[in-house]
mmCIF file of C-alpha atoms in Angstrom:
data_model
loop_
_atom_site.group_PDB
_atom_site.id
_atom_site.type_symbol
_atom_site.label_atom_id
_atom_site.label_comp_id
_atom_site.label_asym_id
_atom_site.label_seq_id
_atom_site.Cartn_x
_atom_site.Cartn_y
_atom_site.Cartn_z
ATOM 1 C CA MET A 1 41.678 151.691 263.394
ATOM 2 C CA SER A 2 40.080 148.322 262.554
ATOM 3 C CA GLY A 3 36.872 146.223 263.138
ATOM 4 C CA TYR A 4 36.692 146.205 266.905
ATOM 5 C CA PHE A 5 37.525 149.972 267.615
ATOM 6 C CA GLN A 6 34.511 151.480 269.324
ATOM 7 C CA ASN A 7 32.411 148.747 267.463
ATOM 8 C CA ASP A 8 29.874 148.069 270.072
ATOM 9 C CA SER A 9 27.672 145.932 267.867
ATOM 10 C CA MET A 10 30.503 143.199 268.756
ATOM 11 C CA PRO A 11 30.470 140.888 271.641
ATOM 12 C CA VAL A 12 33.818 142.619 272.586
ATOM 13 C CA TYR A 13 35.251 145.836 271.399
ATOM 14 C CA TYR A 14 37.736 148.414 272.763
ATOM 15 C CA THR A 15 38.081 152.080 272.997
ATOM 16 C CA ILE A 16 41.042 154.454 273.539
ATOM 17 C CA THR A 17 40.679 156.969 276.381
ATOM 18 C CA ASP A 18 42.980 159.457 278.283
ATOM 19 C CA HIS A 19 44.014 156.567 280.619
ATOM 20 C CA GLY A 20 44.800 153.799 278.002
ATOM 21 C CA ILE A 21 42.949 151.407 276.089
ATOM 22 C CA GLU A 22 39.800 149.769 277.420
ATOM 23 C CA ILE A 23 38.603 146.378 276.312
ATOM 24 C CA ARG A 24 34.934 145.820 276.835
ATOM 25 C CA LEU A 25 33.039 142.449 277.149
ATOM 26 C CA ASN A 26 29.737 143.484 275.641
ATOM 27 C CA ARG A 27 26.800 141.303 276.324
ATOM 28 C CA PRO A 28 24.995 143.448 278.893
ATOM 29 C CA GLY A 29 21.779 141.678 278.566
ATOM 30 C CA LYS A 30 23.558 138.514 279.773
ATOM 31 C CA LYS A 31 25.627 140.269 282.368
ATOM 32 C CA ASN A 32 28.593 139.984 279.756
ATOM 33 C CA ALA A 33 28.695 136.163 280.017
ATOM 34 C CA MET A 34 31.340 134.445 278.201
ATOM 35 C CA ASP A 35 29.800 132.492 275.229
ATOM 36 C CA ARG A 36 31.307 130.951 272.049
ATOM 37 C CA SER A 37 30.995 133.893 269.910
ATOM 38 C CA MET A 38 32.805 136.107 272.401
ATOM 39 C CA SER A 39 35.636 133.571 272.531
ATOM 40 C CA GLU A 40 35.938 133.605 268.951
ATOM 41 C CA HIS A 41 36.167 137.276 268.543
ATOM 42 C CA PHE A 42 38.343 137.949 271.592
ATOM 43 C CA PRO A 43 41.742 136.734 269.955
ATOM 44 C CA ARG A 44 41.049 138.970 266.760
ATOM 45 C CA LEU A 45 40.481 141.893 269.149
ATOM 46 C CA LEU A 46 43.654 141.169 271.052
ATOM 47 C CA GLU A 47 45.480 141.132 267.682
ATOM 48 C CA GLU A 48 44.358 144.798 267.131
ATOM 49 C CA VAL A 49 45.190 145.719 270.566
ATOM 50 C CA ALA A 50 48.587 144.465 270.778
ATOM 51 C CA ILE A 51 49.895 146.769 268.182
ATOM 52 C CA LEU A 52 48.687 150.045 269.752
ATOM 53 C CA PRO A 53 51.200 152.202 271.579
ATOM 54 C CA GLN A 54 49.409 152.608 274.752
ATOM 55 C CA SER A 55 51.009 151.119 277.633
ATOM 56 C CA VAL A 56 48.059 149.973 279.639
ATOM 57 C CA VAL A 57 45.157 147.967 278.827
ATOM 58 C CA PHE A 58 41.913 147.882 281.127
ATOM 59 C CA LEU A 59 39.641 144.794 280.919
ATOM 60 C CA CYS A 60 36.036 145.977 281.759
ATOM 61 C CA GLY A 61 32.394 144.904 281.128
ATOM 62 C CA THR A 62 29.514 147.092 279.812
ATOM 63 C CA GLY A 63 26.617 147.983 282.033
ATOM 64 C CA GLY A 64 28.729 148.156 285.112
ATOM 65 C CA VAL A 65 29.105 144.511 285.280
ATOM 66 C CA PHE A 66 32.507 142.732 284.667
ATOM 67 C CA SER A 67 30.977 139.121 283.648
ATOM 68 C CA ALA A 68 28.825 136.493 285.109
ATOM 69 C CA GLY A 69 31.195 133.939 283.860
ATOM 70 C CA GLY A 70 30.450 131.056 281.480
ATOM 71 C CA ASP A 71 27.448 131.518 279.457
ATOM 72 C CA LEU A 72 24.578 129.097 280.483
ATOM 73 C CA GLY A 73 23.544 128.537 276.685
ATOM 74 C CA PHE A 74 27.347 127.502 275.892
ATOM 75 C CA LEU A 75 27.234 125.016 278.791
ATOM 76 C CA LEU A 76 23.764 123.724 277.878
ATOM 77 C CA ASP A 77 25.316 123.110 274.392
ATOM 78 C CA ARG A 78 27.891 120.896 275.791
ATOM 79 C CA LEU A 79 25.235 118.366 277.115
ATOM 80 C CA ASP A 80 24.625 116.689 273.896
ATOM 81 C CA LYS A 81 28.192 116.877 272.384
ATOM 82 C CA GLY A 82 30.810 113.897 272.437
ATOM 83 C CA PHE A 83 33.599 113.821 274.664
ATOM 84 C CA GLU A 84 36.234 114.797 272.043
ATOM 85 C CA GLU A 85 34.392 117.521 270.684
ATOM 86 C CA ASN A 86 33.657 119.013 274.037
ATOM 87 C CA ARG A 87 37.471 118.642 274.814
ATOM 88 C CA THR A 88 38.480 120.403 271.750
ATOM 89 C CA THR A 89 35.889 123.186 272.340
ATOM 90 C CA MET A 90 36.931 123.998 275.768
ATOM 91 C CA MET A 91 40.707 124.098 274.846
ATOM 92 C CA LEU A 92 39.787 126.724 272.302
ATOM 93 C CA TYR A 93 37.597 128.631 274.783
ATOM 94 C CA TYR A 94 40.348 128.849 277.360
ATOM 95 C CA THR A 95 43.181 129.825 275.209
ATOM 96 C CA ALA A 96 40.967 132.483 273.525
ATOM 97 C CA PHE A 97 40.408 134.382 276.597
ATOM 98 C CA LEU A 98 43.801 133.545 278.309
ATOM 99 C CA GLY A 99 45.465 135.171 275.293
ATOM 100 C CA ILE A 100 45.169 138.451 277.197
ATOM 101 C CA ARG A 101 48.316 137.113 279.159
ATOM 102 C CA GLU A 102 50.433 137.627 275.867
ATOM 103 C CA LEU A 103 49.412 141.225 275.376
ATOM 104 C CA PRO A 104 52.726 143.487 275.441
ATOM 105 C CA GLN A 105 51.020 146.112 277.518
ATOM 106 C CA ILE A 106 50.109 146.190 281.231
ATOM 107 C CA THR A 107 46.670 144.549 281.676
ATOM 108 C CA VAL A 108 44.275 145.532 284.478
ATOM 109 C CA ALA A 109 40.850 143.733 285.010
ATOM 110 C CA CYS A 110 38.156 146.117 286.503
ATOM 111 C CA LEU A 111 35.860 144.129 288.686
ATOM 112 C CA GLU A 112 32.449 145.449 289.214
ATOM 113 C CA ASP A 113 29.168 143.676 290.210
ATOM 114 C CA SER A 114 30.177 140.179 289.291
ATOM 115 C CA ALA A 115 33.299 138.278 288.342
ATOM 116 C CA ILE A 116 32.417 134.615 288.554
ATOM 117 C CA GLY A 117 34.017 131.323 287.342
ATOM 118 C CA ALA A 118 35.801 131.859 284.042
ATOM 119 C CA ALA A 119 35.504 135.606 284.336
ATOM 120 C CA LEU A 120 37.312 135.669 287.447
ATOM 121 C CA CYS A 121 39.986 133.390 286.084
ATOM 122 C CA MET A 122 40.474 135.805 283.209
ATOM 123 C CA ALA A 123 40.856 138.469 285.685
ATOM 124 C CA LEU A 124 43.533 136.431 287.437
ATOM 125 C CA ALA A 125 45.249 136.157 284.104
ATOM 126 C CA CYS A 126 45.718 140.167 284.038
ATOM 127 C CA ASP A 127 48.699 141.629 285.539
ATOM 128 C CA PHE A 128 46.521 143.595 288.047
ATOM 129 C CA ARG A 129 42.942 143.778 289.287
ATOM 130 C CA LEU A 130 40.711 146.598 290.654
ATOM 131 C CA VAL A 131 37.648 145.699 292.590
ATOM 132 C CA ALA A 132 34.687 147.625 293.758
ATOM 133 C CA SER A 133 33.066 147.071 297.161
ATOM 134 C CA ASP A 134 29.823 145.255 296.121
ATOM 135 C CA CYS A 135 31.565 142.795 293.524
ATOM 136 C CA ARG A 136 30.752 139.156 293.867
ATOM 137 C CA LEU A 137 33.641 136.942 293.460
ATOM 138 C CA ALA A 138 33.605 133.265 293.119
ATOM 139 C CA LEU A 139 35.340 130.187 291.517
ATOM 140 C CA ASN A 140 32.122 128.341 291.652
ATOM 141 C CA PHE A 141 32.763 125.427 289.105
ATOM 142 C CA VAL A 142 32.145 122.534 291.509
ATOM 143 C CA ARG A 143 28.704 124.035 292.535
ATOM 144 C CA LEU A 144 27.640 123.670 288.769
ATOM 145 C CA GLY A 145 28.969 120.189 288.837
ATOM 146 C CA ILE A 146 32.087 120.709 286.633
ATOM 147 C CA SER A 147 35.833 120.705 287.514
ATOM 148 C CA PRO A 148 37.593 124.074 287.221
ATOM 149 C CA GLY A 149 38.813 125.339 283.798
ATOM 150 C CA MET A 150 40.189 128.372 282.324
ATOM 151 C CA GLY A 151 43.430 127.787 284.228
ATOM 152 C CA ALA A 152 41.841 128.054 287.645
ATOM 153 C CA VAL A 153 44.119 126.028 289.720
ATOM 154 C CA PRO A 154 47.609 127.647 288.705
ATOM 155 C CA LEU A 155 46.175 131.176 288.177
ATOM 156 C CA ALA A 156 44.337 131.182 291.660
ATOM 157 C CA SER A 157 47.370 129.601 293.306
ATOM 158 C CA SER A 158 49.806 131.995 291.858
ATOM 159 C CA VAL A 159 47.785 135.305 292.645
ATOM 160 C CA LEU A 160 46.011 134.259 295.855
ATOM 161 C CA GLY A 161 48.296 131.549 297.226
ATOM 162 C CA PRO A 162 47.528 127.811 297.471
ATOM 163 C CA SER A 163 45.682 127.796 300.552
ATOM 164 C CA MET A 164 43.034 130.522 299.521
ATOM 165 C CA ALA A 165 43.018 128.963 296.061
ATOM 166 C CA ARG A 166 42.132 125.526 297.438
ATOM 167 C CA LYS A 167 39.353 126.921 299.703
ATOM 168 C CA LEU A 168 37.814 128.850 297.060
ATOM 169 C CA LEU A 169 37.968 126.082 294.282
ATOM 170 C CA LEU A 170 36.931 123.088 296.702
ATOM 171 C CA SER A 171 34.132 125.078 298.031
ATOM 172 C CA GLY A 172 32.910 126.995 295.180
ATOM 173 C CA ASN A 173 31.895 129.665 297.619
ATOM 174 C CA ARG A 174 31.905 133.282 297.169
ATOM 175 C CA VAL A 175 34.960 135.292 298.765
ATOM 176 C CA SER A 176 34.326 138.704 300.276
ATOM 177 C CA VAL A 177 36.063 141.618 298.563
ATOM 178 C CA ALA A 178 37.897 142.203 301.833
ATOM 179 C CA ASP A 179 39.536 138.703 301.859
ATOM 180 C CA PHE A 180 40.209 138.795 298.218
ATOM 181 C CA VAL A 181 42.198 142.162 298.726
ATOM 182 C CA ALA A 182 43.986 140.915 301.795
ATOM 183 C CA ALA A 183 45.360 137.639 299.783
ATOM 184 C CA GLY A 184 46.783 139.958 297.099
ATOM 185 C CA GLY A 185 43.981 139.425 294.547
ATOM 186 C CA ALA A 186 43.028 142.904 293.800
ATOM 187 C CA GLN A 187 43.519 146.754 294.732
ATOM 188 C CA TRP A 188 40.160 147.893 296.264
ATOM 189 C CA ILE A 189 38.993 151.110 294.799
ATOM 190 C CA GLY A 190 37.463 152.443 298.016
ATOM 191 C CA ASN A 191 35.039 155.356 297.803
ATOM 192 C CA LYS A 192 36.261 156.348 294.242
ATOM 193 C CA THR A 193 34.399 155.490 291.209
ATOM 194 C CA MET A 194 36.095 153.010 288.914
ATOM 195 C CA GLU A 195 36.992 155.735 286.394
ATOM 196 C CA GLU A 196 38.720 157.745 288.957
ATOM 197 C CA TYR A 197 40.654 154.873 290.081
ATOM 198 C CA LYS A 198 41.547 153.810 286.668
ATOM 199 C CA ALA A 199 42.990 157.404 286.100
ATOM 200 C CA GLU A 200 45.075 157.259 289.249
ATOM 201 C CA PHE A 201 46.265 153.802 288.418
ATOM 202 C CA TYR A 202 47.253 154.509 284.945
ATOM 203 C CA ALA A 203 49.418 157.598 286.208
ATOM 204 C CA GLN A 204 51.635 155.054 287.971
ATOM 205 C CA PHE A 205 52.894 153.693 284.589
ATOM 206 C CA LEU A 206 53.667 156.845 282.491
ATOM 207 C CA GLY A 207 56.994 157.084 281.112
ATOM 208 C CA ILE A 208 57.813 153.524 280.626
ATOM 209 C CA GLY A 209 59.777 152.253 277.540
ATOM 210 C CA PRO A 210 57.604 150.370 275.259
ATOM 211 C CA LEU A 211 59.987 147.836 274.098
ATOM 212 C CA ALA A 212 61.282 147.360 277.700
ATOM 213 C CA LEU A 213 57.700 146.807 278.643
ATOM 214 C CA ALA A 214 57.073 144.337 275.754
ATOM 215 C CA LYS A 215 60.178 142.362 276.539
ATOM 216 C CA LEU A 216 59.273 142.008 280.134
ATOM 217 C CA LYS A 217 55.710 141.073 279.427
ATOM 218 C CA GLN A 218 57.094 138.317 277.202
ATOM 219 C CA GLU A 219 59.370 136.913 279.991
ATOM 220 C CA LEU A 220 56.431 137.060 282.458
ATOM 221 C CA CYS A 221 54.220 135.157 280.085
ATOM 222 C CA ARG A 222 56.798 132.590 279.386
ATOM 223 C CA VAL A 223 58.381 132.098 282.864
ATOM 224 C CA GLY A 224 56.547 133.999 285.274
ATOM 225 C CA PRO A 225 54.847 132.498 288.595
ATOM 226 C CA GLY A 226 52.628 129.635 287.699
ATOM 227 C CA THR A 227 53.243 129.753 283.842
ATOM 228 C CA GLU A 228 54.493 126.193 283.446
ATOM 229 C CA GLU A 229 51.653 124.782 285.613
ATOM 230 C CA LEU A 230 49.213 126.702 283.686
ATOM 231 C CA TYR A 231 50.145 125.417 280.274
ATOM 232 C CA LYS A 232 50.417 121.799 281.752
ATOM 233 C CA CYS A 233 46.982 122.395 283.434
ATOM 234 C CA LEU A 234 44.863 123.316 280.387
ATOM 235 C CA GLU A 235 44.765 120.156 278.530
ATOM 236 C CA LEU A 236 43.924 118.219 281.742
ATOM 237 C CA GLU A 237 41.048 120.600 282.604
ATOM 238 C CA ALA A 238 39.662 120.287 279.157
ATOM 239 C CA GLN A 239 39.510 116.574 279.484
ATOM 240 C CA SER A 240 38.147 116.737 283.031
ATOM 241 C CA GLN A 241 35.506 119.121 281.897
ATOM 242 C CA ALA A 242 34.460 116.949 278.883
ATOM 243 C CA HIS A 243 34.021 114.017 281.349
ATOM 244 C CA CYS A 244 31.869 116.186 283.700
ATOM 245 C CA PHE A 245 29.609 117.328 280.953
ATOM 246 C CA ARG A 246 28.415 113.725 280.417
ATOM 247 C CA ASP A 247 27.825 113.414 284.130
ATOM 248 C CA PRO A 248 23.942 113.166 284.873
ATOM 249 C CA TRP A 249 24.389 115.430 288.081
ATOM 250 C CA PHE A 250 25.688 118.222 285.824
ATOM 251 C CA ARG A 251 22.892 117.927 283.345
ATOM 252 C CA LYS A 252 20.447 117.865 286.170
ATOM 253 C CA LYS A 253 22.144 120.825 287.785
ATOM 254 C CA ILE A 254 22.268 123.162 284.485
ATOM 255 C CA GLU A 255 18.788 122.292 283.401
ATOM 256 C CA SER A 256 17.555 123.329 287.029
ATOM 257 C CA ILE A 257 19.344 126.639 286.636
ATOM 258 C CA GLN A 258 17.881 127.098 282.895
ATOM 259 C CA LYS A 259 14.388 126.640 284.557
ATOM 260 C CA GLY A 260 14.876 129.058 287.136
ATOM 261 C CA LYS A 261 14.837 126.824 289.939
ATOM 262 C CA GLU A 262 18.193 127.777 291.471
#
């Protein structure tokens, strides 16, 4: 094993359990918010995970929280950077986390407590999602004063349908777990613990040929629903967010959040 295996000193690490591989977002003091450091480590972790023989990868957060989304400090850093630097930074940020789509294993996001903004987008990039009853779900970009990123439009449209996606993205409001599940966004774990449901879910995929699975995942990544739109969208998203970072409305909003007024 290499650098990210059971290494909980890292902002992301992985373990191997009886029901497959678990990738853990690991900033519990910040509700596993996705900062620049996490984005830099994530592709390296994926390289290690991709060569493992297990057929299922669960994407989880430490401390019983999936992720609160983009890190506030990361967003504050964008305020004083130029357009081109921000555009480039955001492209690298998106592609780092969306690299989970290219894993040869089945990917399952385990949504507990919070899956907000960029974190929910990363979950939508996985093959499946499991959701706990109390999880807060939102694509709240516009409420921060920025246009959606992380492939939000094509990913949400592909998984949830265009009508639900448009509603969530244009309003920035939370969606109930019941509505999210009804739209096909996730499987509800019911009264089971996440650990119990993961074990049951994993059992459905025993006995799968690893090469056949890897080839199918390649096809889904290249030509699956929403794929063409996703790759076209990322550059436009990066440009749009770079413009929004220069907007006084965004500055006022993000500084207000920093001061604890919202």
